[in-house]
Coordinates of C-alpha atoms and ligand atoms in Angstrom, one line a residue:
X17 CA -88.5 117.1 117.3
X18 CA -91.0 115.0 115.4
X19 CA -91.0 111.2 116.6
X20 CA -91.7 109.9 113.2
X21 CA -88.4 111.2 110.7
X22 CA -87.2 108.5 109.2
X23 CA -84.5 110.7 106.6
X24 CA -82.9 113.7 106.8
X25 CA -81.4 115.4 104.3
X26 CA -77.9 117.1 104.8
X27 CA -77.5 120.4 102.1
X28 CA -74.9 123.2 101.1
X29 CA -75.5 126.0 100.1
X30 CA -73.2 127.6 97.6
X31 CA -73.0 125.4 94.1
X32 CA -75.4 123.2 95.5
X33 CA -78.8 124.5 96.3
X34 CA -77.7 127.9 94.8
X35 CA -76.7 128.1 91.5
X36 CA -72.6 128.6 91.7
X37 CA -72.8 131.9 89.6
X38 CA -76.1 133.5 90.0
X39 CA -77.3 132.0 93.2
X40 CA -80.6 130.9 91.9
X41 CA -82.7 127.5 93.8
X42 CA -85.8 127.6 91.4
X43 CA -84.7 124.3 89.5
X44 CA -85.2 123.1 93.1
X45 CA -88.3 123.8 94.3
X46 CA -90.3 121.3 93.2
X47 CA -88.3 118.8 94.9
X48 CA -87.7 120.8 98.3
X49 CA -92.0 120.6 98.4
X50 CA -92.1 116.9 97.7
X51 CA -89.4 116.3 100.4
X52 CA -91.6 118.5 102.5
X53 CA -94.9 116.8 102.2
X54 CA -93.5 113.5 103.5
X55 CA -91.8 115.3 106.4
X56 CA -88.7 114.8 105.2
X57 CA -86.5 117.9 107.5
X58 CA -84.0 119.7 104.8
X59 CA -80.7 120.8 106.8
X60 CA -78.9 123.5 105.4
X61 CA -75.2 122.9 106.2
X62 CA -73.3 125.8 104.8
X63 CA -70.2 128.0 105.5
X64 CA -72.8 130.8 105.5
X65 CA -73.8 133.0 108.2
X66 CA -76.8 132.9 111.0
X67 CA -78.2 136.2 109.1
X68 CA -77.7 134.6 105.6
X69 CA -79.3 131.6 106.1
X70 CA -82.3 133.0 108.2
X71 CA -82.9 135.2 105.0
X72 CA -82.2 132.3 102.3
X73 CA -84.5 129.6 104.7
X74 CA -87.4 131.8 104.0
X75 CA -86.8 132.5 100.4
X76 CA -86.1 128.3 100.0
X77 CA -89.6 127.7 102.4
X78 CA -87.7 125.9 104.5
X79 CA -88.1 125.9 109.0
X80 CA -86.2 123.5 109.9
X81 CA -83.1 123.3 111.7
X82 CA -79.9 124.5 110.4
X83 CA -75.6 124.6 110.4
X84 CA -73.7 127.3 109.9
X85 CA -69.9 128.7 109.5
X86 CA -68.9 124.8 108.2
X87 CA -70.3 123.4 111.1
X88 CA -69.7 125.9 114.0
X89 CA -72.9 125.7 115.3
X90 CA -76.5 124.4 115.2
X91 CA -80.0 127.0 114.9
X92 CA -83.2 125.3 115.7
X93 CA -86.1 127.8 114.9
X94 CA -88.3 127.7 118.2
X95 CA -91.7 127.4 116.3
X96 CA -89.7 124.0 115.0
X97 CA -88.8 122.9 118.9
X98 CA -90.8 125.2 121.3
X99 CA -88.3 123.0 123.9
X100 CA -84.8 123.8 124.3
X101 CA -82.6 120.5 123.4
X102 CA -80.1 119.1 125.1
X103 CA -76.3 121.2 125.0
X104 CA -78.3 124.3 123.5
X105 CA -78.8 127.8 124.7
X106 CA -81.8 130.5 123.7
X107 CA -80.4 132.9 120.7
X108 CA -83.3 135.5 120.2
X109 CA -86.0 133.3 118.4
X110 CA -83.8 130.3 118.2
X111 CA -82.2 127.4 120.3
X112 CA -78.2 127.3 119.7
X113 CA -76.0 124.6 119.9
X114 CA -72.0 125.6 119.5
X115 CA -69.0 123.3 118.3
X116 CA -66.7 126.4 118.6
X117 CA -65.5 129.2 120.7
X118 CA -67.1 132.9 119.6
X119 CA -65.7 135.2 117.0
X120 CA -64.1 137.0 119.4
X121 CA -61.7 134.5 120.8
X122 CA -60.3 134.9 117.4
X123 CA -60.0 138.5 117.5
X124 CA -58.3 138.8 120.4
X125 CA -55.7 136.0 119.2
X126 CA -55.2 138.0 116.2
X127 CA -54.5 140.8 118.3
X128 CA -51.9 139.7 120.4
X129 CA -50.2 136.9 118.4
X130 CA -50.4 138.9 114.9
X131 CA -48.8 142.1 116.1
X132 CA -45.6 141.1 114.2
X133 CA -47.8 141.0 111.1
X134 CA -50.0 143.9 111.4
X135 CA -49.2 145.8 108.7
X136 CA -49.2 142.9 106.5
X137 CA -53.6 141.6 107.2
X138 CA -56.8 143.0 108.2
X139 CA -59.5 140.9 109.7
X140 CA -63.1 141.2 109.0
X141 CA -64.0 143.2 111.8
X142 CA -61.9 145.8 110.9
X143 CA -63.2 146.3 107.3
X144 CA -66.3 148.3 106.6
X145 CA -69.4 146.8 104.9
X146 CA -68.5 148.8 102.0
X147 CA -65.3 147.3 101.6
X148 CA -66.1 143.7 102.3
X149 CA -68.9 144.3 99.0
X150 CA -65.8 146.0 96.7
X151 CA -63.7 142.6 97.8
X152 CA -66.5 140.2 97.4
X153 CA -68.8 141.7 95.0
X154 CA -71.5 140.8 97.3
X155 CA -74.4 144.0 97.6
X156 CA -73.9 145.7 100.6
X157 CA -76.7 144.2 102.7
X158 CA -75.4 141.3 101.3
X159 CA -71.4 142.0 102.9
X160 CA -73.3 143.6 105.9
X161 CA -74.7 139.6 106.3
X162 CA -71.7 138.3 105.6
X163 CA -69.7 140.0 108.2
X164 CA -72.3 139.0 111.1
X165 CA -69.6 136.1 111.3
X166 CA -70.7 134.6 114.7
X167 CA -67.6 132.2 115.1
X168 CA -64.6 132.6 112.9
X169 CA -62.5 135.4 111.4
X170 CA -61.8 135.9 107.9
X171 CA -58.5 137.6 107.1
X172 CA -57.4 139.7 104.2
X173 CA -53.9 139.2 103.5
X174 CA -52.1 142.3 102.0
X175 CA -48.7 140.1 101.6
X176 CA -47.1 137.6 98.9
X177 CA -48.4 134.3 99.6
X178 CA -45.2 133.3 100.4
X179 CA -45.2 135.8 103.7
X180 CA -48.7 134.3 104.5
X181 CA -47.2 131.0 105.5
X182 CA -45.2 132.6 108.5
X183 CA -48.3 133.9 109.4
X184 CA -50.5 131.1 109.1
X185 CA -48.0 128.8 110.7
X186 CA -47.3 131.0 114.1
X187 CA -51.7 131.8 114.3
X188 CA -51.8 127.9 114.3
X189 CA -49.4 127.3 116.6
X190 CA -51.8 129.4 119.1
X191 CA -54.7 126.9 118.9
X192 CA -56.2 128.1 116.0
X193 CA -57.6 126.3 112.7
X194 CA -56.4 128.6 109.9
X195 CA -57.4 127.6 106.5
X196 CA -56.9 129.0 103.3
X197 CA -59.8 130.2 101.0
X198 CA -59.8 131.5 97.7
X199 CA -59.5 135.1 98.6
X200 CA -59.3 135.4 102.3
X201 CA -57.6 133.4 105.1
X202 CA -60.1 132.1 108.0
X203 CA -59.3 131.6 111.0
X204 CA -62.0 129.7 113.7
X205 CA -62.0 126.2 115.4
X206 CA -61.6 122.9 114.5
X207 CA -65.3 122.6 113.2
X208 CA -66.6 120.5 110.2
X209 CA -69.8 119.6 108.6
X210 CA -69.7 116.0 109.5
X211 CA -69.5 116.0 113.0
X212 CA -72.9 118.9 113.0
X213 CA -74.6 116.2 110.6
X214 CA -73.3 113.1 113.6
X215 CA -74.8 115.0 116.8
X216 CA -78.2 116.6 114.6
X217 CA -78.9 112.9 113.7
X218 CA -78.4 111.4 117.0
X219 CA -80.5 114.4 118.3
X220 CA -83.4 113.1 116.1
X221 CA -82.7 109.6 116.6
X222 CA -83.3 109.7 120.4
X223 CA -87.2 110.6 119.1
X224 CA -87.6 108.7 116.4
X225 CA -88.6 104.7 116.6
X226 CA -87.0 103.4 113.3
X227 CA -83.3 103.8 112.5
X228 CA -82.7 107.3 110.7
X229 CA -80.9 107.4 107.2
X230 CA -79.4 110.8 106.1
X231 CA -78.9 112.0 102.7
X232 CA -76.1 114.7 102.0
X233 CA -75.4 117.0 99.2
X234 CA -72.4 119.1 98.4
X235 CA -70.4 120.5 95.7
X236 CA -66.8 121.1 97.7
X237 CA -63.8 120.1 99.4
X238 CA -65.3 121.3 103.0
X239 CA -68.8 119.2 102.3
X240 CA -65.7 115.9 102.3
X241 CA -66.7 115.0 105.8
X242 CA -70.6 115.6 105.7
X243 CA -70.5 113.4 102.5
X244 CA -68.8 110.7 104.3
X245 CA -71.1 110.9 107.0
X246 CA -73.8 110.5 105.7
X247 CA -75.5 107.1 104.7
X248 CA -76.1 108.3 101.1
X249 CA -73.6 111.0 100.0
X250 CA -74.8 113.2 96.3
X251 CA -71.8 114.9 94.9
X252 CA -73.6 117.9 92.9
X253 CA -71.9 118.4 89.8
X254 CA -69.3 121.9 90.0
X255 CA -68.8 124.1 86.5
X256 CA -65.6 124.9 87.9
X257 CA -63.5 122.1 89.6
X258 CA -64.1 118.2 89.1
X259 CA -65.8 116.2 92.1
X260 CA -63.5 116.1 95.4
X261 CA -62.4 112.3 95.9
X262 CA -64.4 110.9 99.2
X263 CA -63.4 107.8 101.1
X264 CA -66.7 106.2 101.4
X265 CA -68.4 102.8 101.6
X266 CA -71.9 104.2 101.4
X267 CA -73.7 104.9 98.1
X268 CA -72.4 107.9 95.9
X269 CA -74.4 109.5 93.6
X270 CA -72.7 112.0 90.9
X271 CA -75.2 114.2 89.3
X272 CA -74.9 114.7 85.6
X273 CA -76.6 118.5 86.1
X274 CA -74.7 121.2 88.3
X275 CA -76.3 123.1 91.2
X276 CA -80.1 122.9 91.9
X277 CA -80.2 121.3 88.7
X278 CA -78.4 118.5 90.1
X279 CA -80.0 118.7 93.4
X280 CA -83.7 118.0 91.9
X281 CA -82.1 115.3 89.8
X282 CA -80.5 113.6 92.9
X283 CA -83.8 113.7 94.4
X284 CA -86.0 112.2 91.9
X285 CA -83.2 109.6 91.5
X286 CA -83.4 108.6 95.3
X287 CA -87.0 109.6 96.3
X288 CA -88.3 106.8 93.2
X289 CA -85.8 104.7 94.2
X290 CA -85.6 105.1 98.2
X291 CA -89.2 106.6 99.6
X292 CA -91.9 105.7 96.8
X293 CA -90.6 102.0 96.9
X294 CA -89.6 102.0 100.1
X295 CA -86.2 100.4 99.0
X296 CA -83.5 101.5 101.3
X297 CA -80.2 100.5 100.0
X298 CA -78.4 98.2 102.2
X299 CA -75.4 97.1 100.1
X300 CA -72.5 99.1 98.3
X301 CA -74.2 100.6 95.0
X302 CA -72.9 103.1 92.9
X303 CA -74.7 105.4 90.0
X304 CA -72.3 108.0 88.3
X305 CA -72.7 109.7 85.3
X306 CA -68.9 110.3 83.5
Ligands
LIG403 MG1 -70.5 124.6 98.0

């Protein structure tokens, strides 16, 4: 880890880096290089995959470390750290540090305690590729990606809403952290974004001399508790919902552009204001755009 980081930025993925409905960064770019050039690490902290974000890092020219599956788990790339920290284990090409039990925990649970519901859901693991692309639209590399889930389960629900609740009710009663997405119904372990941010940051700290600030960025409800982590929180502007409420002291900033858009804007905001002058904010401020 490098002894001389003094900010880290903290970034999703979907609707904030990558554009909410064709997944482009380009818009991006330019500030990802400028944040690179002063050794500023970029953290992508997504509910993506190990095998998505390995693929998108490159694409983004990013090595740096990274979270996955909403904080189940930190990759370090080992030409970033050729030594292992602290809590982590070797993964192929990468240190891995966990904040959840494996995928299979939470197969087997759905195995046993779902039986009085099976005709009713399917987990992941039991769809093909094929399928998971006609559900998602995703391509079918793309689904094939997706389902290398390393730490939670996504469930399709074949029921009336209504019927889910039973379901999600008795699951949880079994330990698990069940939570309701858009189209399927995940179930992993009481992970977030925030706490992945907390131990990354302290990681860094122990090798850095100055005090660390962190940046975040994020578009959703399930970015909340990175945002209000982080010493600066940027709320990336969403074409489909409003900005989630957060219950922060720190300095918000509400882009006025959506996705990378917004992202580059953010940037140029803080880096003039935070790097170039050196000017780290030390009292409540706010900038939002209506
Ligand atoms: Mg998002």
């Amino acid at each position: 880890m490098q002894s001389n980081t003094k900010c880290i930025v903290f970034s999703d993925l979907d609707g904030t880096l990558l554009d909410h409905f064709d997944y482009s960064f380009n818009a991006a770019l330019p500030a990802i290089a400028t944040l690179q050039s002063n050794n500023i690490p970029i953290i992508i902290n997504t509910s993506k995959t190990f095998a998505e974000v390995v693929d998108l890092q490159k694409n983004l020219t990013i090595s740096a470390p990274f979270i996955v599956e909403n904080g189940a788990a930190i990759f370090f790339p080992k030409s970033y750290t050729s030594q292992c920290p602290d809590e982590c284990i070797e993964y192929g090409d990468y240190w891995m540090k966990t904040f959840s039990q494996p995928r299979t925990a939470w197969i087997e649970l759905l195995k046993r305690e779902g039986k009085a519901f099976q005709d009713q859901f399917q987990g992941f693991s039991e769809l093909t590729n094929k399928s998971i692309a006609n559900l998602t639209g995703l391509s079918l590399e793309d689904a094939d990606k997706a389902n290398q889930r390393l730490f939670n389960e996504p469930v399709l629900w074949h029921d009336t809403p209504a019927k889910a609740q039973a379901f999600i009710d008795h699951i949880r009663s079994h330990g698990a952290n069940v939570l309701k997405g858009g189209r399927f119904i995940h179930v992993g372990d009481f992970t977030d974004k925030g706490r992945a941010l907390n131990w990354l940051t302290n990681l860094y700290q122990s090798a850095s001399n100055t005090a660390i600030k962190t940046i975040a960025l994020g578009d959703g409800e399930n970015d909340t508790a990175m945002l209000e982590t982080a010493h600066i929180a940027v709320q990336i502007r969403s074409p489909v919902h409003s900005f989630p409420i957060l219950d922060d002291e720190n300095f918000i900033y509400q882009t006025r552009e959506y996705g990378p858009k917004g992202w580059a804007e953010a940037m140029n905001f803080l880096y003039q204001d935070l790097l170039i002058q050196n000017a780290l904010i030390t009292e409540r401020q706010e900038k939002k755009y209506g």
